[in-house]
MMTF fields as JSON, N, C-alpha, C and O atoms, coordinates in Angstrom:
{
  "mmtfVersion": "1.0.0",
  "mmtfProducer": "UNKNOWN",
  "numBonds": 275,
  "numAtoms": 276,
  "numGroups": 69,
  "numChains": 1,
  "numModels": 1,
  "chainsPerModel": [1],
  "groupsPerChain": [69],
  "chainIdList": ["A"],
  "bondAtomList": [4, 2, 8, 6, 12, 10, 16, 14, 20, 18, 24, 22, 28, 26, 32, 30, 36, 34, 40, 38, 44, 42, 48, 46, 52, 50, 56, 54, 60, 58, 64, 62, 68, 66, 72, 70, 76, 74, 80, 78, 84, 82, 88, 86, 92, 90, 96, 94, 100, 98, 104, 102, 108, 106, 112, 110, 116, 114, 120, 118, 124, 122, 128, 126, 132, 130, 136, 134, 140, 138, 144, 142, 148, 146, 152, 150, 156, 154, 160, 158, 164, 162, 168, 166, 172, 170, 176, 174, 180, 178, 184, 182, 188, 186, 192, 190, 196, 194, 200, 198, 204, 202, 208, 206, 212, 210, 216, 214, 220, 218, 224, 222, 228, 226, 232, 230, 236, 234, 240, 238, 244, 242, 248, 246, 252, 250, 256, 254, 260, 258, 264, 262, 268, 266, 272, 270],
  "bondOrderList": [1, 1, 1, 1, 1, 1, 1, 1, 1, 1, 1, 1, 1, 1, 1, 1, 1, 1, 1, 1, 1, 1, 1, 1, 1, 1, 1, 1, 1, 1, 1, 1, 1, 1, 1, 1, 1, 1, 1, 1, 1, 1, 1, 1, 1, 1, 1, 1, 1, 1, 1, 1, 1, 1, 1, 1, 1, 1, 1, 1, 1, 1, 1, 1, 1, 1, 1, 1],
  "groupList": [{"groupName": "MET", "atomNameList": ["N", "CA", "C", "O"], "elementList": ["N", "C", "C", "O"], "formalChargeList": [0, 0, 0, 0], "bondAtomList": [1, 0, 2, 1, 3, 2], "bondOrderList": [1, 1, 2], "singleLetterCode": "M", "chemCompType": "L-PEPTIDE LINKING"}, {"groupName": "LYS", "atomNameList": ["N", "CA", "C", "O"], "elementList": ["N", "C", "C", "O"], "formalChargeList": [0, 0, 0, 0], "bondAtomList": [1, 0, 2, 1, 3, 2], "bondOrderList": [1, 1, 2], "singleLetterCode": "K", "chemCompType": "L-PEPTIDE LINKING"}, {"groupName": "ILE", "atomNameList": ["N", "CA", "C", "O"], "elementList": ["N", "C", "C", "O"], "formalChargeList": [0, 0, 0, 0], "bondAtomList": [1, 0, 2, 1, 3, 2], "bondOrderList": [1, 1, 2], "singleLetterCode": "I", "chemCompType": "L-PEPTIDE LINKING"}, {"groupName": "GLN", "atomNameList": ["N", "CA", "C", "O"], "elementList": ["N", "C", "C", "O"], "formalChargeList": [0, 0, 0, 0], "bondAtomList": [1, 0, 2, 1, 3, 2], "bondOrderList": [1, 1, 2], "singleLetterCode": "Q", "chemCompType": "L-PEPTIDE LINKING"}, {"groupName": "ASP", "atomNameList": ["N", "CA", "C", "O"], "elementList": ["N", "C", "C", "O"], "formalChargeList": [0, 0, 0, 0], "bondAtomList": [1, 0, 2, 1, 3, 2], "bondOrderList": [1, 1, 2], "singleLetterCode": "D", "chemCompType": "L-PEPTIDE LINKING"}, {"groupName": "THR", "atomNameList": ["N", "CA", "C", "O"], "elementList": ["N", "C", "C", "O"], "formalChargeList": [0, 0, 0, 0], "bondAtomList": [1, 0, 2, 1, 3, 2], "bondOrderList": [1, 1, 2], "singleLetterCode": "T", "chemCompType": "L-PEPTIDE LINKING"}, {"groupName": "GLU", "atomNameList": ["N", "CA", "C", "O"], "elementList": ["N", "C", "C", "O"], "formalChargeList": [0, 0, 0, 0], "bondAtomList": [1, 0, 2, 1, 3, 2], "bondOrderList": [1, 1, 2], "singleLetterCode": "E", "chemCompType": "L-PEPTIDE LINKING"}, {"groupName": "TYR", "atomNameList": ["N", "CA", "C", "O"], "elementList": ["N", "C", "C", "O"], "formalChargeList": [0, 0, 0, 0], "bondAtomList": [1, 0, 2, 1, 3, 2], "bondOrderList": [1, 1, 2], "singleLetterCode": "Y", "chemCompType": "L-PEPTIDE LINKING"}, {"groupName": "LEU", "atomNameList": ["N", "CA", "C", "O"], "elementList": ["N", "C", "C", "O"], "formalChargeList": [0, 0, 0, 0], "bondAtomList": [1, 0, 2, 1, 3, 2], "bondOrderList": [1, 1, 2], "singleLetterCode": "L", "chemCompType": "L-PEPTIDE LINKING"}, {"groupName": "GLY", "atomNameList": ["N", "CA", "C", "O"], "elementList": ["N", "C", "C", "O"], "formalChargeList": [0, 0, 0, 0], "bondAtomList": [1, 0, 2, 1, 3, 2], "bondOrderList": [1, 1, 2], "singleLetterCode": "G", "chemCompType": "PEPTIDE LINKING"}, {"groupName": "PHE", "atomNameList": ["N", "CA", "C", "O"], "elementList": ["N", "C", "C", "O"], "formalChargeList": [0, 0, 0, 0], "bondAtomList": [1, 0, 2, 1, 3, 2], "bondOrderList": [1, 1, 2], "singleLetterCode": "F", "chemCompType": "L-PEPTIDE LINKING"}, {"groupName": "ALA", "atomNameList": ["N", "CA", "C", "O"], "elementList": ["N", "C", "C", "O"], "formalChargeList": [0, 0, 0, 0], "bondAtomList": [1, 0, 2, 1, 3, 2], "bondOrderList": [1, 1, 2], "singleLetterCode": "A", "chemCompType": "L-PEPTIDE LINKING"}, {"groupName": "VAL", "atomNameList": ["N", "CA", "C", "O"], "elementList": ["N", "C", "C", "O"], "formalChargeList": [0, 0, 0, 0], "bondAtomList": [1, 0, 2, 1, 3, 2], "bondOrderList": [1, 1, 2], "singleLetterCode": "V", "chemCompType": "L-PEPTIDE LINKING"}, {"groupName": "SER", "atomNameList": ["N", "CA", "C", "O"], "elementList": ["N", "C", "C", "O"], "formalChargeList": [0, 0, 0, 0], "bondAtomList": [1, 0, 2, 1, 3, 2], "bondOrderList": [1, 1, 2], "singleLetterCode": "S", "chemCompType": "L-PEPTIDE LINKING"}, {"groupName": "TRP", "atomNameList": ["N", "CA", "C", "O"], "elementList": ["N", "C", "C", "O"], "formalChargeList": [0, 0, 0, 0], "bondAtomList": [1, 0, 2, 1, 3, 2], "bondOrderList": [1, 1, 2], "singleLetterCode": "W", "chemCompType": "L-PEPTIDE LINKING"}, {"groupName": "HIS", "atomNameList": ["N", "CA", "C", "O"], "elementList": ["N", "C", "C", "O"], "formalChargeList": [0, 0, 0, 0], "bondAtomList": [1, 0, 2, 1, 3, 2], "bondOrderList": [1, 1, 2], "singleLetterCode": "H", "chemCompType": "L-PEPTIDE LINKING"}, {"groupName": "ASN", "atomNameList": ["N", "CA", "C", "O"], "elementList": ["N", "C", "C", "O"], "formalChargeList": [0, 0, 0, 0], "bondAtomList": [1, 0, 2, 1, 3, 2], "bondOrderList": [1, 1, 2], "singleLetterCode": "N", "chemCompType": "L-PEPTIDE LINKING"}, {"groupName": "ARG", "atomNameList": ["N", "CA", "C", "O"], "elementList": ["N", "C", "C", "O"], "formalChargeList": [0, 0, 0, 0], "bondAtomList": [1, 0, 2, 1, 3, 2], "bondOrderList": [1, 1, 2], "singleLetterCode": "R", "chemCompType": "L-PEPTIDE LINKING"}],
  "groupTypeList": [0, 1, 2, 2, 3, 2, 4, 5, 6, 7, 2, 5, 8, 9, 3, 10, 8, 1, 8, 11, 4, 12, 2, 3, 13, 9, 9, 0, 11, 1, 14, 10, 8, 13, 6, 15, 6, 12, 7, 2, 16, 9, 6, 8, 4, 12, 17, 17, 9, 17, 1, 8, 17, 13, 9, 4, 1, 2, 6, 2, 3, 9, 10, 9, 13, 10, 9, 2, 15],
  "groupIdList": [1, 2, 3, 4, 5, 6, 7, 8, 9, 10, 11, 12, 13, 14, 15, 16, 17, 18, 19, 20, 21, 22, 23, 24, 25, 26, 27, 28, 29, 30, 31, 32, 33, 34, 35, 36, 37, 38, 39, 40, 41, 42, 43, 44, 45, 46, 47, 48, 49, 50, 51, 52, 53, 54, 55, 56, 57, 58, 59, 60, 61, 62, 63, 64, 65, 66, 67, 68, 69],
  "secStructList": [7, 3, 3, 3, 7, 7, 1, 1, 1, 3, 3, 3, 2, 2, 2, 2, 2, 2, 2, 6, 6, 1, 1, 1, 1, 4, 4, 4, 2, 2, 2, 2, 2, 2, 2, 1, 7, 3, 3, 3, 6, 6, 3, 3, 7, 7, 7, 6, 6, 7, 3, 3, 3, 6, 6, 7, 3, 3, 3, 3, 6, 6, 6, 3, 3, 3, 3, 3, 7],
  "xCoordList": [0.846, 0.0, 0.886, 1.798, 0.607, 1.344, 0.628, -0.593, 1.392, 0.826, 0.971, 2.049, -0.122, -0.128, -0.294, -1.291, 0.683, 0.645, -0.117, 0.085, -0.999, -1.673, -1.428, -1.268, -1.401, -1.159, -2.42, -2.385, -3.533, -4.796, -5.785, -5.485, -6.964, -7.979, -8.43, -8.676, -8.531, -8.969, -8.438, -7.991, -8.494, -8.259, -9.379, -10.023, -9.606, -10.648, -10.075, -8.859, -10.958, -10.528, -9.733, -8.745, -10.143, -9.41, -7.989, -7.045, -7.832, -6.502, -5.669, -4.475, -6.312, -5.612, -5.047, -3.898, -5.851, -5.4, -4.126, -3.234, -4.044, -2.846, -1.675, -0.562, -1.906, -0.842, -0.265, 0.932, -1.123, -0.696, -0.079, 0.264, 0.068, 0.63, -0.178, 0.369, -1.486, -2.373, -2.749, -2.871, -2.931, -3.215, -2.179, -1.517, -2.045, -1.044, -1.537, -0.748, -2.844, -3.384, -4.772, -5.444, -5.182, -6.501, -7.629, -8.69, -7.409, -8.429, -8.738, -9.787, -7.845, -8.054, -8.935, -9.354, -9.225, -9.942, -11.315, -11.664, -12.09, -13.437, -13.376, -14.123, -12.484, -12.331, -11.895, -12.469, -10.875, -10.342, -11.441, -11.558, -12.247, -13.293, -14.408, -15.122, -14.569, -15.589, -15.088, -15.887, -13.775, -13.185, -12.679, -12.483, -12.464, -11.883, -12.737, -13.387, -12.725, -13.439, -12.519, -11.412, -12.992, -12.233, -13.049, -14.2, -12.447, -13.115, -12.497, -11.281, -13.347, -12.911, -13.519, -14.739, -12.646, -13.083, -14.056, -15.037, -13.771, -14.556, -15.798, -16.489, -16.102, -17.294, -16.905, -16.018, -17.571, -17.324, -17.735, -18.825, -16.876, -17.196, -16.579, -15.418, -17.347, -16.864, -16.951, -16.857, -17.128, -17.232, -15.836, -15.169, -15.397, -14.045, -13.938, -12.83, -15.063, -15.068, -15.174, -15.211, -15.222, -15.315, -14.163, -13.007, -14.464, -13.441, -12.792, -13.468, -11.47, -10.698, -9.964, -9.352, -10.036, -9.402, -8.4, -8.373, -7.583, -6.596, -7.28, -8.304, -6.713, -7.276, -8.073, -8.355, -8.445, -9.184, -8.27, -7.067, -8.874, -8.145, -8.771, -9.99, -7.919, -8.377, -7.788, -6.594, -8.637, -8.184, -8.612, -9.771, -7.638, -7.91, -7.354, -6.145, -8.243, -7.797, -6.767, -6.972, -5.665, -4.615, -3.594, -2.543, -3.908, -3.006, -2.551, -1.485, -3.348, -2.945, -3.793, -4.864, -3.268, -3.932, -3.171, -1.942, -3.924, -3.348, -3.993, -5.147, -3.247, -3.777, -3.505, -2.502, -4.403, -4.235, -3.79, -4.394, -2.732, -2.256, -1.801, -1.365],
  "yCoordList": [-1.184, 0.0, 1.239, 1.366, 2.142, 3.405, 4.443, 4.581, 5.168, 6.175, 7.564, 7.942, 8.307, 9.678, 10.611, 10.536, 11.483, 12.432, 13.682, 14.195, 14.175, 15.439, 16.381, 15.938, 17.677, 18.683, 19.447, 20.346, 19.095, 19.776, 18.787, 17.6, 19.279, 18.422, 17.332, 16.193, 17.701, 16.748, 17.171, 18.303, 16.231, 16.531, 15.868, 14.936, 16.358, 15.75, 14.519, 14.359, 13.677, 12.49, 12.89, 12.236, 13.945, 14.432, 14.848, 14.522, 15.569, 15.978, 14.754, 14.691, 13.783, 12.564, 11.826, 11.385, 11.692, 10.96, 11.579, 10.863, 12.9, 13.572, 13.378, 13.092, 13.528, 13.342, 11.931, 11.733, 10.958, 9.554, 9.161, 7.997, 10.125, 9.876, 8.872, 8.141, 8.847, 7.981, 8.696, 8.062, 10.02, 10.833, 11.95, 12.267, 12.545, 13.587, 14.976, 15.818, 15.229, 16.551, 16.405, 15.39, 17.43, 17.404, 17.284, 16.747, 17.783, 17.701, 16.283, 16.033, 15.365, 13.964, 13.209, 12.089, 13.792, 13.083, 12.59, 11.433, 13.451, 13.06, 11.866, 10.9, 11.935, 10.819, 9.555, 8.486, 9.673, 8.511, 7.822, 6.597, 8.602, 8.022, 7.388, 6.518, 7.808, 7.18, 5.859, 5.028, 5.667, 4.48, 3.436, 2.279, 3.821, 2.927, 2.89, 3.872, 1.725, 1.6, 2.018, 1.499, 2.969, 3.453, 3.155, 3.577, 2.427, 2.077, 2.869, 2.867, 3.542, 4.299, 3.628, 3.555, 3.142, 2.412, 1.287, 1.046, 0.607, -0.545, -0.223, -1.142, 1.054, 1.432, 2.106, 2.959, 1.72, 2.314, 3.786, 4.115, 4.665, 6.093, 6.702, 6.441, 7.507, 8.123, 9.655, 10.316, 10.216, 11.673, 12.263, 12.001, 13.056, 13.626, 14.63, 14.941, 15.148, 16.075, 15.403, 16.081, 14.077, 13.329, 13.715, 13.71, 14.05, 14.466, 13.248, 12.37, 13.21, 12.133, 12.695, 13.761, 11.958, 12.402, 11.355, 10.224, 11.765, 10.853, 9.579, 9.637, 8.438, 7.147, 6.477, 5.282, 7.226, 6.626, 5.701, 5.934, 4.648, 3.697, 3.692, 3.607, 3.785, 3.855, 2.676, 2.395, 1.989, 0.885, 1.163, 1.472, 1.044, 1.249, 0.045, -0.186, -0.726, -1.909, -1.521, -0.58, -2.249, -1.995, -0.956, -0.796, -0.246, 0.801, 0.523, 0.984, -0.222, -0.593, 0.02, 0.577, -0.106, 0.39, 1.572, 1.623, 2.522, 3.738, 4.06, 3.711, 4.718, 5.199, 6.681, 7.184, 7.381, 8.822, 9.014, 8.466, 9.793, 10.117, 11.543, 12.005],
  "zCoordList": [0.0, 0.0, 0.0, 0.817, -0.919, -1.005, -0.14, -0.211, 0.673, 1.564, 0.937, 0.481, 0.925, 0.415, 1.617, 2.336, 1.827, 2.934, 2.511, 1.41, 3.395, 3.134, 4.309, 5.447, 4.028, 5.057, 5.419, 6.259, 4.79, 5.034, 5.641, 5.769, 6.014, 6.613, 5.642, 6.037, 4.371, 3.347, 1.986, 1.8, 1.027, -0.38, -1.164, -0.681, -2.381, -3.201, -3.922, -4.037, -4.391, -5.132, -6.368, -6.7, -7.051, -8.217, -7.856, -8.575, -6.742, -6.282, -5.905, -6.196, -5.254, -4.854, -6.063, -6.042, -7.116, -8.298, -8.868, -9.323, -8.842, -9.34, -8.376, -8.816, -7.071, -6.074, -6.107, -5.894, -6.376, -6.391, -7.727, -7.929, -8.648, -9.975, -10.792, -11.618, -10.55, -11.329, -12.627, -13.675, -12.557, -13.74, -13.819, -12.831, -15.009, -15.212, -14.843, -14.413, -15.007, -14.694, -14.093, -14.276, -13.377, -12.752, -13.754, -13.436, -14.971, -16.007, -16.455, -17.05, -16.177, -16.563, -15.573, -15.862, -14.422, -13.357, -13.809, -13.573, -14.451, -14.876, -15.828, -15.668, -16.819, -17.753, -17.014, -17.22, -16.149, -15.439, -14.638, -14.671, -13.919, -13.08, -13.901, -13.4, -15.153, -16.004, -16.59, -17.021, -16.607, -17.219, -16.212, -16.583, -14.948, -13.95, -12.69, -12.332, -12.018, -10.757, -9.621, -9.479, -8.808, -7.663, -6.411, -6.295, -5.478, -4.231, -3.087, -2.898, -2.333, -1.172, 0.051, 0.199, 0.92, 2.109, 1.739, 2.442, 0.629, 0.208, -0.615, -1.053, -0.837, -1.593, -2.907, -2.936, -3.986, -5.294, -5.268, -4.8, -5.763, -5.804, -7.058, -7.372, -7.769, -9.006, -8.953, -9.987, -7.758, -7.614, -7.44, -6.439, -8.41, -8.308, -7.177, -6.74, -6.687, -5.566, -4.21, -3.183, -4.194, -2.933, -2.021, -2.446, -0.769, 0.185, 0.816, 1.352, 0.744, 1.351, 2.557, 2.492, 3.66, 4.898, 5.375, 4.891, 6.332, 6.898, 7.382, 8.063, 7.028, 7.414, 6.306, 6.39, 5.26, 4.145, 3.348, 3.226, 2.812, 1.975, 0.596, 0.452, -0.422, -1.808, -2.573, -2.475, -3.335, -4.177, -5.612, -5.891, -6.514, -7.934, -8.674, -8.678, -9.305, -10.025, -11.075, -11.842, -11.104, -12.06, -11.601, -12.222, -10.506, -10.007, -8.569, -8.159, -7.807, -6.457, -5.361, -5.601, -4.14, -2.953, -2.388, -2.436, -1.851, -1.312, 0.027, 0.273, 0.874, 2.144, 2.271, 1.764, 2.952, 3.189, 4.629, 5.551, 4.819, 6.17, 6.233, 7.287]
}
């Protein structure tokens, strides 16, 4: 599991995808979420504005597992 450090209370799913080097730019988030299944804490979610906080676990098939801290 790859750990992503954040310095704020939360980040959005779109911001996370860029920080985790899953996408190259924030503009790709909408397309990426329409083409790939992203699970947050075991639940499928496709909202790029979804708020992720410390302790959340993200799984993306083909890309791996990530944790927010």
